[in-house]
Amino acid sequence: MTGASWPQPFKAIYRFCGSLKLAVVVILSLAITLAGATVYESIVGTKAVQAAVYRTPWFTLILIALGTNIFCSAAQRFPWKRRLAGFLAAHLGILLVLFGSFLTRQYGIDGNLPLAEKETGMHITVDEPQLEIWDWGSRTWLLKTAVNPGRLKAGHVALDIKGQPSGLRLIVDEALPEAAAETRFVASLDLTAAPALEVEIFSDATGIRSSQWLRANDPELGSLTMGLATVSFAAGSAASGAKGGHPSAHASGVAKNGPHANPNSLGFLATPNGELRYRLSSRNLGVRNGTASVGESVTTGWRDFHFRVKSFISHAQPESIYRAAAALAPGQEGVPALSIHAETANQKTLSRWLGYGDTVSLDLTDRQLLVRFGPRLIPLPFAVKLDHFEVGHYPGTARAMTYSSQVKVIVGGSTDNESQHHITMNEPLSRAGYTFYQASYQETPQGVISVLSVGKDPGRTTKYLGSIFLVLGIMFMYVDKQRPFVGAPGATSKRDSS
């Protein structure tokens, strides 16, 4: 297929596509790109280099140019003679490897399946940010799309349904590729929800200001220690020891005895009738009781500090908000986050923040939407149940030496189609094209979670076959090179006739 009968412009393009000049440019570009990507990956990690290099359109163009050059180079030598067997085999091998890589990139799966003991999993999590919208009324998915928070801009319309009378749009108000989470409280329709308040401790002389949310009777969010003083919040039975309707010493965190008791404390009490009272103790001013009003500044007696209640919610629920993580603490990792709202022609919801892995509900008059932002979930054709997880340690240490999972594969949800399997670091499980590896484990307060790495590579066989052809082609070319070339001194015309 020399293209001799083609029009001159096509013939010139065809010859250039199979030329040595293009091969040198493409191979040199690929070598420089791979070398730079390797160094970049050692600095920022695999995920970042995939987004910046390997999954970009320009890197795909380099691979397409390489494949085109190899194909045209071989096609231009048609009809092929036996002495080109090694050349053709090597080129066919490279094309098969490229095609197998394309299949892996487009249809392959590389994800995780975290399981606690006795837990059954049916979905693989793939670390590719995705925005999903579920309509409770019609019980259908309105949207499932991949998103890149680093490229989204404020005002981006993620969903626009115009076929209905009122219409429906989901708007992205803000997108943060790396954000730090903060917890705040908003009003809850649940009348049994505990109250919450935001208190600010500040000093105008020094410029020090510190705000903190507290939730009544919460073991973790019900109190805080500032070094200078302790602050706590109680409601209901937690303040049963109060005198005169004010927070008791126990509620305010004041220790009655002991040489290390902190004389500076502030305790809040939410009463059943919706009042917010406080008990303030200081070394200089003693103990004072009063009713706290939102926005009112009260002298504490702790040097020149004051306190102010910024917000008080009688029935509150927690909500996460996110701020751009301009300067993260050492070892802290930011997470992608989106601020979204839904709107119709007649109504607009409040903006809600979604961190990576979060789900929120957006309520409109005529429908309720469930919005999820997190890793892509891929359903498995079967279920995997973790029966037991075991960790082996090095003798005399707490360092893990081996870990393995005893799992049960369930097909069709029937106990009649169950099979037991043992997965270790060196013994994966293969089922229906999926391969499960024992990747790691996590220790949580609720127990140990086994993390299985799950892969599906539809291009694996093609790449293996291409590698075989490539090696055979190189061997043939090496052997053929030891024989004299046609036209060289001592060469015979018999070889050329072959």
Short mmCIF file of C-alpha atoms in Angstrom, two decimals:
data_model
loop_
_atom_site.label_atom_id
_atom_site.label_comp_id
_atom_site.label_asym_id
_atom_site.label_seq_id
_atom_site.Cartn_x
_atom_site.Cartn_y
_atom_site.Cartn_z
CA MET A 1 0.00 0.00 0.00
CA THR A 2 2.45 2.59 -1.30
CA GLY A 3 -0.19 5.16 -2.27
CA ALA A 4 1.35 5.62 -5.70
CA SER A 5 -2.04 6.16 -7.36
CA TRP A 6 -3.23 8.71 -4.79
CA PRO A 7 -3.44 12.47 -5.49
CA GLN A 8 -0.22 14.28 -4.71
CA PRO A 9 -1.38 16.02 -1.47
CA PHE A 10 -2.63 12.73 0.05
CA LYS A 11 0.50 10.94 -1.12
CA ALA A 12 2.72 13.53 0.60
CA ILE A 13 0.73 13.30 3.85
CA TYR A 14 0.80 9.49 3.74
CA ARG A 15 4.58 9.41 3.23
CA PHE A 16 5.14 11.93 6.02
CA CYS A 17 2.99 9.87 8.44
CA GLY A 18 5.30 6.90 7.90
CA SER A 19 8.55 8.87 7.71
CA LEU A 20 11.57 8.58 9.97
CA LYS A 21 11.40 12.32 10.67
CA LEU A 22 7.98 12.01 12.28
CA ALA A 23 9.13 8.91 14.19
CA VAL A 24 12.06 10.82 15.71
CA VAL A 25 9.86 13.76 16.74
CA VAL A 26 7.15 11.54 18.25
CA ILE A 27 9.53 9.21 20.11
CA LEU A 28 11.57 12.14 21.44
CA SER A 29 8.39 13.93 22.59
CA LEU A 30 7.13 10.76 24.28
CA ALA A 31 10.48 10.17 26.01
CA ILE A 32 10.66 13.72 27.36
CA THR A 33 7.03 13.59 28.51
CA LEU A 34 7.45 10.27 30.32
CA ALA A 35 10.67 11.41 32.00
CA GLY A 36 9.07 14.63 33.20
CA ALA A 37 5.93 12.80 34.33
CA THR A 38 8.00 10.35 36.36
CA VAL A 39 9.73 13.18 38.23
CA TYR A 40 6.44 15.05 38.67
CA GLU A 41 4.75 11.92 40.03
CA SER A 42 7.43 11.54 42.71
CA ILE A 43 6.56 15.06 43.90
CA VAL A 44 2.77 15.26 43.67
CA GLY A 45 1.64 11.63 43.48
CA THR A 46 -0.04 9.34 40.95
CA LYS A 47 -3.48 10.95 40.99
CA ALA A 48 -2.15 14.42 40.18
CA VAL A 49 0.13 13.25 37.37
CA GLN A 50 -2.71 11.29 35.76
CA ALA A 51 -4.85 14.43 35.67
CA ALA A 52 -1.99 16.64 34.47
CA VAL A 53 -0.37 14.29 31.93
CA TYR A 54 -1.64 10.80 31.24
CA ARG A 55 -5.35 11.63 30.87
CA THR A 56 -4.93 14.83 28.88
CA PRO A 57 -5.87 15.27 25.20
CA TRP A 58 -2.35 16.29 24.19
CA PHE A 59 -0.82 13.08 25.60
CA THR A 60 -3.47 11.10 23.72
CA LEU A 61 -2.44 12.91 20.52
CA ILE A 62 1.18 11.84 21.05
CA LEU A 63 0.09 8.20 21.32
CA ILE A 64 -2.17 8.53 18.25
CA ALA A 65 0.74 10.04 16.30
CA LEU A 66 2.96 7.14 17.38
CA GLY A 67 0.41 4.55 16.31
CA THR A 68 -0.20 6.32 12.99
CA ASN A 69 3.53 6.50 12.26
CA ILE A 70 4.04 2.81 13.03
CA PHE A 71 1.06 1.71 10.92
CA CYS A 72 1.98 3.87 7.90
CA SER A 73 5.64 2.84 8.14
CA ALA A 74 4.67 -0.83 7.86
CA ALA A 75 1.93 -0.27 5.25
CA GLN A 76 4.27 1.62 2.92
CA ARG A 77 6.42 -1.52 2.58
CA PHE A 78 3.56 -3.63 1.19
CA PRO A 79 3.82 -6.17 -0.44
CA TRP A 80 5.89 -7.58 2.37
CA LYS A 81 8.78 -9.98 1.90
CA ARG A 82 9.92 -12.63 4.36
CA ARG A 83 12.94 -10.60 5.41
CA LEU A 84 10.53 -8.02 6.91
CA ALA A 85 8.98 -10.57 9.29
CA GLY A 86 10.80 -9.22 12.33
CA PHE A 87 10.09 -5.62 11.39
CA LEU A 88 6.38 -6.33 10.91
CA ALA A 89 6.08 -8.41 14.08
CA ALA A 90 7.68 -5.65 16.18
CA HIS A 91 5.43 -2.99 14.67
CA LEU A 92 2.35 -5.16 15.11
CA GLY A 93 3.36 -5.70 18.75
CA ILE A 94 3.58 -1.96 19.40
CA LEU A 95 0.18 -1.39 17.77
CA LEU A 96 -1.38 -4.13 19.91
CA VAL A 97 0.12 -2.64 23.08
CA LEU A 98 -1.25 0.79 22.15
CA PHE A 99 -4.68 -0.66 21.37
CA GLY A 100 -4.70 -2.63 24.64
CA SER A 101 -3.75 0.54 26.52
CA PHE A 102 -6.66 2.33 24.84
CA LEU A 103 -9.06 -0.42 25.98
CA THR A 104 -7.70 -0.18 29.54
CA ARG A 105 -8.01 3.58 29.63
CA GLN A 106 -11.53 3.70 28.22
CA TYR A 107 -13.11 0.62 29.79
CA GLY A 108 -10.80 -0.43 32.61
CA ILE A 109 -11.65 -0.12 36.30
CA ASP A 110 -9.25 0.67 39.13
CA GLY A 111 -11.04 1.18 42.42
CA ASN A 112 -11.48 0.06 46.02
CA LEU A 113 -13.96 -1.96 48.03
CA PRO A 114 -13.72 -1.15 51.78
CA LEU A 115 -15.52 -3.66 54.00
CA ALA A 116 -15.99 -4.07 57.73
CA GLU A 117 -16.46 -7.55 59.14
CA LYS A 118 -19.90 -9.01 58.31
CA GLU A 119 -20.49 -6.18 55.82
CA THR A 120 -21.61 -6.87 52.26
CA GLY A 121 -20.48 -4.65 49.39
CA MET A 122 -21.92 -4.40 45.88
CA HIS A 123 -20.25 -1.22 44.55
CA ILE A 124 -16.67 -0.30 43.73
CA THR A 125 -15.54 3.25 44.55
CA VAL A 126 -13.40 4.86 41.86
CA ASP A 127 -11.55 8.05 42.76
CA GLU A 128 -13.14 10.13 40.00
CA PRO A 129 -15.28 13.07 41.29
CA GLN A 130 -18.90 12.72 40.18
CA LEU A 131 -22.05 14.76 40.76
CA GLU A 132 -25.30 12.81 41.05
CA ILE A 133 -28.90 14.05 41.46
CA TRP A 134 -31.75 11.78 42.54
CA ASP A 135 -35.40 12.82 42.33
CA TRP A 136 -37.39 11.26 45.18
CA GLY A 137 -40.72 11.94 43.46
CA SER A 138 -40.05 10.14 40.18
CA ARG A 139 -37.42 7.87 41.76
CA THR A 140 -35.04 8.46 38.88
CA TRP A 141 -31.51 9.76 38.45
CA LEU A 142 -31.67 13.22 36.88
CA LEU A 143 -27.92 13.54 36.54
CA LYS A 144 -24.76 11.46 36.76
CA THR A 145 -21.76 13.33 35.45
CA ALA A 146 -18.04 13.59 36.07
CA VAL A 147 -16.92 16.97 37.42
CA ASN A 148 -13.57 18.64 37.96
CA PRO A 149 -13.79 21.22 40.79
CA GLY A 150 -10.57 22.80 39.59
CA ARG A 151 -12.18 23.76 36.27
CA LEU A 152 -15.72 24.66 37.37
CA LYS A 153 -16.60 28.33 37.65
CA ALA A 154 -19.19 30.09 39.77
CA GLY A 155 -22.56 30.04 38.05
CA HIS A 156 -21.96 26.76 36.24
CA VAL A 157 -25.27 25.10 35.39
CA ALA A 158 -24.91 21.42 36.24
CA LEU A 159 -28.53 20.55 35.41
CA ASP A 160 -31.12 22.37 33.28
CA ILE A 161 -34.53 20.76 32.65
CA LYS A 162 -36.67 23.01 30.45
CA GLY A 163 -39.40 20.56 29.49
CA GLN A 164 -41.46 21.16 32.64
CA PRO A 165 -43.71 24.18 33.38
CA SER A 166 -41.54 25.54 36.18
CA GLY A 167 -38.24 24.18 34.91
CA LEU A 168 -35.41 23.00 37.14
CA ARG A 169 -31.79 24.06 37.34
CA LEU A 170 -28.92 23.09 39.63
CA ILE A 171 -26.34 25.85 39.93
CA VAL A 172 -22.79 25.55 41.23
CA ASP A 173 -22.17 28.68 43.33
CA GLU A 174 -18.56 27.91 44.20
CA ALA A 175 -16.08 25.13 43.47
CA LEU A 176 -12.94 24.50 45.52
CA PRO A 177 -10.36 21.91 44.34
CA GLU A 178 -8.79 21.88 47.83
CA ALA A 179 -10.79 22.96 50.85
CA ALA A 180 -10.77 22.69 54.62
CA ALA A 181 -14.02 21.75 56.37
CA GLU A 182 -15.63 23.72 59.17
CA THR A 183 -18.71 22.69 61.16
CA ARG A 184 -21.59 25.07 61.82
CA PHE A 185 -25.19 24.52 62.88
CA VAL A 186 -28.44 25.40 61.14
CA ALA A 187 -32.07 25.22 62.25
CA SER A 188 -33.63 21.77 62.26
CA LEU A 189 -37.28 20.80 61.82
CA ASP A 190 -36.71 18.01 64.32
CA LEU A 191 -38.05 19.37 67.63
CA THR A 192 -36.03 16.77 69.55
CA ALA A 193 -32.72 18.07 68.17
CA ALA A 194 -30.36 19.58 70.75
CA PRO A 195 -29.73 23.34 70.83
CA ALA A 196 -26.47 24.87 69.62
CA LEU A 197 -24.77 28.23 69.99
CA GLU A 198 -21.78 30.05 68.56
CA VAL A 199 -19.78 31.89 71.20
CA GLU A 200 -16.97 34.38 70.58
CA ILE A 201 -14.26 35.13 73.14
CA PHE A 202 -12.38 38.32 72.24
CA SER A 203 -10.07 41.04 73.48
CA ASP A 204 -10.13 44.46 71.82
CA ALA A 205 -6.80 45.41 73.39
CA THR A 206 -4.85 42.47 71.96
CA GLY A 207 -7.00 41.84 68.87
CA ILE A 208 -7.48 38.18 69.82
CA ARG A 209 -10.78 36.68 68.67
CA SER A 210 -11.91 33.07 68.81
CA SER A 211 -15.31 31.71 67.74
CA GLN A 212 -16.55 28.21 68.43
CA TRP A 213 -19.80 26.29 67.96
CA LEU A 214 -21.08 24.32 70.95
CA ARG A 215 -23.84 21.73 71.01
CA ALA A 216 -25.66 21.07 74.28
CA ASN A 217 -24.87 17.79 76.04
CA ASP A 218 -22.57 16.68 73.20
CA PRO A 219 -19.55 14.70 74.51
CA GLU A 220 -17.27 16.25 71.88
CA LEU A 221 -18.91 19.58 70.97
CA GLY A 222 -20.43 20.37 74.36
CA SER A 223 -17.34 22.04 75.87
CA LEU A 224 -13.96 23.50 75.05
CA THR A 225 -10.82 24.45 76.93
CA MET A 226 -9.03 27.64 75.91
CA GLY A 227 -6.19 27.52 78.39
CA LEU A 228 -7.39 30.76 79.93
CA ALA A 229 -10.81 29.31 80.76
CA THR A 230 -13.25 26.48 80.11
CA VAL A 231 -16.57 26.94 78.27
CA SER A 232 -19.46 24.45 78.26
CA PHE A 233 -23.07 24.18 77.13
CA ALA A 234 -25.89 22.08 78.62
CA ALA A 235 -29.64 21.69 78.34
CA GLY A 236 -32.42 19.70 79.93
CA SER A 237 -31.39 17.08 82.47
CA ALA A 238 -27.74 18.05 82.18
CA ALA A 239 -28.56 21.21 84.18
CA SER A 240 -30.67 19.54 86.83
CA GLY A 241 -28.24 20.67 89.50
CA ALA A 242 -28.68 24.36 88.73
CA LYS A 243 -29.66 26.75 91.48
CA GLY A 244 -32.19 29.44 90.73
CA GLY A 245 -32.51 28.28 87.14
CA HIS A 246 -28.89 29.04 86.30
CA PRO A 247 -26.19 26.61 85.16
CA SER A 248 -24.68 24.62 87.97
CA ALA A 249 -21.00 24.36 88.69
CA HIS A 250 -21.01 20.96 87.02
CA ALA A 251 -22.63 22.29 83.87
CA SER A 252 -20.17 25.16 83.59
CA GLY A 253 -17.18 22.90 83.95
CA VAL A 254 -16.05 24.38 87.27
CA ALA A 255 -14.27 21.92 89.53
CA LYS A 256 -15.36 22.41 93.10
CA ASN A 257 -12.18 21.06 94.66
CA GLY A 258 -8.59 20.32 93.76
CA PRO A 259 -5.39 22.32 93.62
CA HIS A 260 -5.51 22.55 89.81
CA ALA A 261 -9.12 23.77 89.54
CA ASN A 262 -9.58 26.48 86.88
CA PRO A 263 -11.32 29.48 88.52
CA ASN A 264 -12.21 30.92 85.08
CA SER A 265 -15.20 29.25 83.45
CA LEU A 266 -18.29 30.01 81.42
CA GLY A 267 -21.33 27.73 81.39
CA PHE A 268 -24.44 28.12 79.24
CA LEU A 269 -27.87 26.61 79.90
CA ALA A 270 -30.68 26.31 77.34
CA THR A 271 -33.95 26.22 79.27
CA PRO A 272 -37.11 24.40 78.10
CA ASN A 273 -38.84 27.73 77.38
CA GLY A 274 -36.10 28.73 74.90
CA GLU A 275 -34.05 31.07 77.12
CA LEU A 276 -30.27 31.03 77.14
CA ARG A 277 -28.67 31.65 80.54
CA TYR A 278 -25.07 31.74 81.60
CA ARG A 279 -22.93 31.26 84.70
CA LEU A 280 -19.66 33.18 84.57
CA SER A 281 -16.85 32.53 87.05
CA SER A 282 -13.59 34.47 87.31
CA ARG A 283 -10.82 34.90 89.83
CA ASN A 284 -11.33 38.67 89.95
CA LEU A 285 -15.13 39.09 89.78
CA GLY A 286 -16.32 35.84 91.36
CA VAL A 287 -19.48 34.08 90.11
CA ARG A 288 -22.19 35.88 88.10
CA ASN A 289 -25.41 34.63 86.55
CA GLY A 290 -27.41 36.21 83.76
CA THR A 291 -29.43 35.83 80.58
CA ALA A 292 -27.39 35.83 77.36
CA SER A 293 -28.67 37.82 74.40
CA VAL A 294 -27.38 37.31 70.87
CA GLY A 295 -24.88 40.02 69.98
CA GLU A 296 -24.51 41.39 73.54
CA SER A 297 -20.96 41.77 74.85
CA VAL A 298 -20.30 40.66 78.45
CA THR A 299 -17.15 41.31 80.48
CA THR A 300 -15.65 38.04 81.69
CA GLY A 301 -13.15 39.24 84.30
CA TRP A 302 -10.43 37.16 82.62
CA ARG A 303 -7.96 39.96 82.04
CA ASP A 304 -9.57 42.19 79.36
CA PHE A 305 -11.55 39.47 77.58
CA HIS A 306 -15.27 39.60 76.74
CA PHE A 307 -17.69 37.04 75.40
CA ARG A 308 -20.52 37.40 72.92
CA VAL A 309 -23.14 34.88 71.74
CA LYS A 310 -23.13 35.23 67.95
CA SER A 311 -25.87 32.65 67.22
CA PHE A 312 -28.31 30.58 69.23
CA ILE A 313 -30.48 27.85 67.67
CA SER A 314 -32.97 26.05 69.91
CA HIS A 315 -33.16 22.98 67.62
CA ALA A 316 -30.02 22.58 65.53
CA GLN A 317 -28.42 20.18 63.10
CA PRO A 318 -24.77 20.21 62.03
CA GLU A 319 -23.72 21.33 58.58
CA SER A 320 -20.25 21.39 57.05
CA ILE A 321 -18.99 24.46 55.23
CA TYR A 322 -15.74 24.71 53.33
CA ARG A 323 -13.09 27.34 52.91
CA ALA A 324 -10.26 27.49 50.38
CA ALA A 325 -7.31 25.67 51.91
CA ALA A 326 -4.66 28.26 51.11
CA ALA A 327 -2.33 27.07 53.87
CA LEU A 328 -2.95 23.59 55.18
CA ALA A 329 -1.29 22.34 58.33
CA PRO A 330 1.55 19.84 57.88
CA GLY A 331 0.09 16.43 57.12
CA GLN A 332 -3.40 17.85 56.48
CA GLU A 333 -4.98 17.16 53.12
CA GLY A 334 -7.61 19.33 51.50
CA VAL A 335 -10.71 17.86 49.89
CA PRO A 336 -12.66 19.09 46.84
CA ALA A 337 -15.95 20.81 47.67
CA LEU A 338 -18.91 22.37 45.87
CA SER A 339 -21.51 24.93 46.95
CA ILE A 340 -24.79 24.37 45.09
CA HIS A 341 -28.43 25.41 45.00
CA ALA A 342 -31.51 24.39 43.03
CA GLU A 343 -33.98 26.77 41.47
CA THR A 344 -37.17 26.81 39.42
CA ALA A 345 -39.06 29.68 37.84
CA ASN A 346 -40.80 30.38 41.17
CA GLN A 347 -38.45 29.17 43.88
CA LYS A 348 -34.82 28.99 44.90
CA THR A 349 -33.23 26.90 47.65
CA LEU A 350 -30.48 28.02 49.99
CA SER A 351 -26.91 27.17 49.00
CA ARG A 352 -25.56 23.96 50.49
CA TRP A 353 -21.97 22.80 50.72
CA LEU A 354 -20.93 19.36 49.54
CA GLY A 355 -17.57 17.96 50.51
CA TYR A 356 -16.12 14.97 48.69
CA GLY A 357 -18.30 12.02 49.70
CA ASP A 358 -21.19 14.15 51.07
CA THR A 359 -24.90 13.93 50.25
CA VAL A 360 -27.41 16.73 50.88
CA SER A 361 -31.14 17.19 50.34
CA LEU A 362 -32.55 20.19 48.44
CA ASP A 363 -36.26 20.70 49.09
CA LEU A 364 -38.49 22.48 46.60
CA THR A 365 -42.26 22.93 46.76
CA ASP A 366 -43.03 20.21 44.23
CA ARG A 367 -40.04 17.91 44.61
CA GLN A 368 -37.18 16.77 46.81
CA LEU A 369 -33.72 16.30 45.35
CA LEU A 370 -30.88 14.25 46.78
CA VAL A 371 -27.51 15.52 45.59
CA ARG A 372 -24.31 13.51 46.01
CA PHE A 373 -20.74 14.63 45.30
CA GLY A 374 -18.09 11.95 45.64
CA PRO A 375 -16.26 9.07 44.01
CA ARG A 376 -17.89 7.25 41.13
CA LEU A 377 -19.71 4.10 42.23
CA ILE A 378 -19.62 1.10 39.89
CA PRO A 379 -22.01 -1.79 40.62
CA LEU A 380 -20.61 -5.31 40.78
CA PRO A 381 -22.45 -8.21 39.09
CA PHE A 382 -22.22 -10.01 42.45
CA ALA A 383 -21.91 -9.18 46.15
CA VAL A 384 -18.84 -9.60 48.35
CA LYS A 385 -19.23 -10.19 52.10
CA LEU A 386 -16.30 -9.97 54.52
CA ASP A 387 -16.59 -12.82 57.02
CA HIS A 388 -13.28 -12.32 58.82
CA PHE A 389 -10.19 -10.11 58.61
CA GLU A 390 -6.88 -11.18 60.15
CA VAL A 391 -3.66 -9.28 60.77
CA GLY A 392 -0.32 -10.97 61.44
CA HIS A 393 2.40 -9.01 63.25
CA TYR A 394 6.15 -9.22 63.37
CA PRO A 395 7.21 -11.05 66.55
CA GLY A 396 7.42 -8.73 69.54
CA THR A 397 6.09 -5.67 67.65
CA ALA A 398 2.78 -4.10 66.69
CA ARG A 399 3.93 -3.74 63.09
CA ALA A 400 1.73 -5.57 60.59
CA MET A 401 3.49 -8.36 58.72
CA THR A 402 0.57 -9.88 56.80
CA TYR A 403 -3.14 -9.26 56.52
CA SER A 404 -5.82 -11.24 54.77
CA SER A 405 -9.59 -11.32 54.24
CA GLN A 406 -11.95 -14.27 54.31
CA VAL A 407 -14.75 -13.28 51.94
CA LYS A 408 -17.90 -14.79 50.55
CA VAL A 409 -19.00 -14.14 46.96
CA ILE A 410 -22.81 -14.09 46.58
CA VAL A 411 -24.36 -14.30 43.11
CA GLY A 412 -27.95 -13.25 42.53
CA GLY A 413 -28.57 -12.58 46.22
CA SER A 414 -29.14 -16.28 46.88
CA THR A 415 -27.39 -18.19 49.65
CA ASP A 416 -27.35 -21.18 47.29
CA ASN A 417 -24.84 -19.36 45.07
CA GLU A 418 -22.18 -18.58 47.68
CA SER A 419 -18.48 -19.39 47.53
CA GLN A 420 -15.73 -18.87 50.10
CA HIS A 421 -12.44 -17.25 49.15
CA HIS A 422 -9.26 -16.26 50.98
CA ILE A 423 -7.59 -13.03 49.77
CA THR A 424 -4.05 -12.15 50.82
CA MET A 425 -1.44 -9.72 49.55
CA ASN A 426 -0.08 -12.38 47.16
CA GLU A 427 -3.26 -14.37 46.50
CA PRO A 428 -5.89 -12.26 44.69
CA LEU A 429 -9.42 -13.32 43.85
CA SER A 430 -10.53 -13.32 40.21
CA ARG A 431 -14.22 -13.39 39.37
CA ALA A 432 -16.16 -12.36 36.23
CA GLY A 433 -13.25 -10.29 34.91
CA TYR A 434 -12.68 -8.50 38.24
CA THR A 435 -9.54 -9.06 40.30
CA PHE A 436 -9.58 -8.36 44.05
CA TYR A 437 -6.29 -7.68 45.86
CA GLN A 438 -5.69 -7.20 49.58
CA ALA A 439 -4.46 -3.60 49.46
CA SER A 440 -4.51 -2.34 53.06
CA TYR A 441 -6.66 -1.94 56.15
CA GLN A 442 -7.87 0.86 58.42
CA GLU A 443 -8.36 0.83 62.17
CA THR A 444 -11.44 2.79 63.30
CA PRO A 445 -13.29 3.11 66.62
CA GLN A 446 -15.97 0.85 65.14
CA GLY A 447 -13.47 -1.86 64.18
CA VAL A 448 -11.05 -2.79 61.43
CA ILE A 449 -11.94 -2.10 57.79
CA SER A 450 -10.38 -4.25 55.09
CA VAL A 451 -9.57 -2.33 51.90
CA LEU A 452 -9.65 -4.46 48.75
CA SER A 453 -8.21 -3.06 45.55
CA VAL A 454 -10.41 -3.99 42.59
CA GLY A 455 -9.22 -3.99 39.01
CA LYS A 456 -10.74 -4.86 35.66
CA ASP A 457 -8.49 -4.63 32.60
CA PRO A 458 -10.17 -5.55 29.29
CA GLY A 459 -6.95 -4.71 27.43
CA ARG A 460 -4.69 -7.02 29.40
CA THR A 461 -4.75 -9.92 26.92
CA THR A 462 -4.18 -7.58 23.99
CA LYS A 463 -1.19 -5.98 25.72
CA TYR A 464 0.31 -9.36 26.60
CA LEU A 465 -0.11 -10.51 22.99
CA GLY A 466 1.47 -7.31 21.74
CA SER A 467 4.44 -7.78 24.08
CA ILE A 468 4.98 -11.29 22.70
CA PHE A 469 4.94 -10.04 19.12
CA LEU A 470 7.31 -7.21 20.04
CA VAL A 471 9.84 -9.57 21.64
CA LEU A 472 9.62 -12.03 18.74
CA GLY A 473 10.03 -9.22 16.24
CA ILE A 474 13.15 -7.95 17.97
CA MET A 475 14.58 -11.48 18.02
CA PHE A 476 13.85 -11.97 14.31
CA MET A 477 15.44 -8.64 13.45
CA TYR A 478 18.52 -9.50 15.50
CA VAL A 479 18.90 -12.88 13.77
CA ASP A 480 18.23 -11.37 10.38
CA LYS A 481 20.85 -8.70 11.01
CA GLN A 482 23.53 -11.35 11.36
CA ARG A 483 22.87 -12.43 7.79
CA PRO A 484 24.36 -10.45 4.87
CA PHE A 485 22.27 -7.74 3.27
CA VAL A 486 21.23 -7.97 -0.34
CA GLY A 487 23.84 -6.27 -2.47
CA ALA A 488 26.55 -6.57 0.18
CA PRO A 489 29.82 -8.41 -0.66
CA GLY A 490 29.20 -12.12 -0.37
CA ALA A 491 25.39 -11.82 -0.50
CA THR A 492 23.45 -14.17 -2.74
CA SER A 493 20.43 -13.42 -4.84
CA LYS A 494 18.62 -16.46 -3.39
CA ARG A 495 17.70 -14.51 -0.21
CA ASP A 496 16.25 -11.71 -2.22
CA SER A 497 14.08 -14.12 -4.13
CA SER A 498 12.52 -15.26 -0.88
#
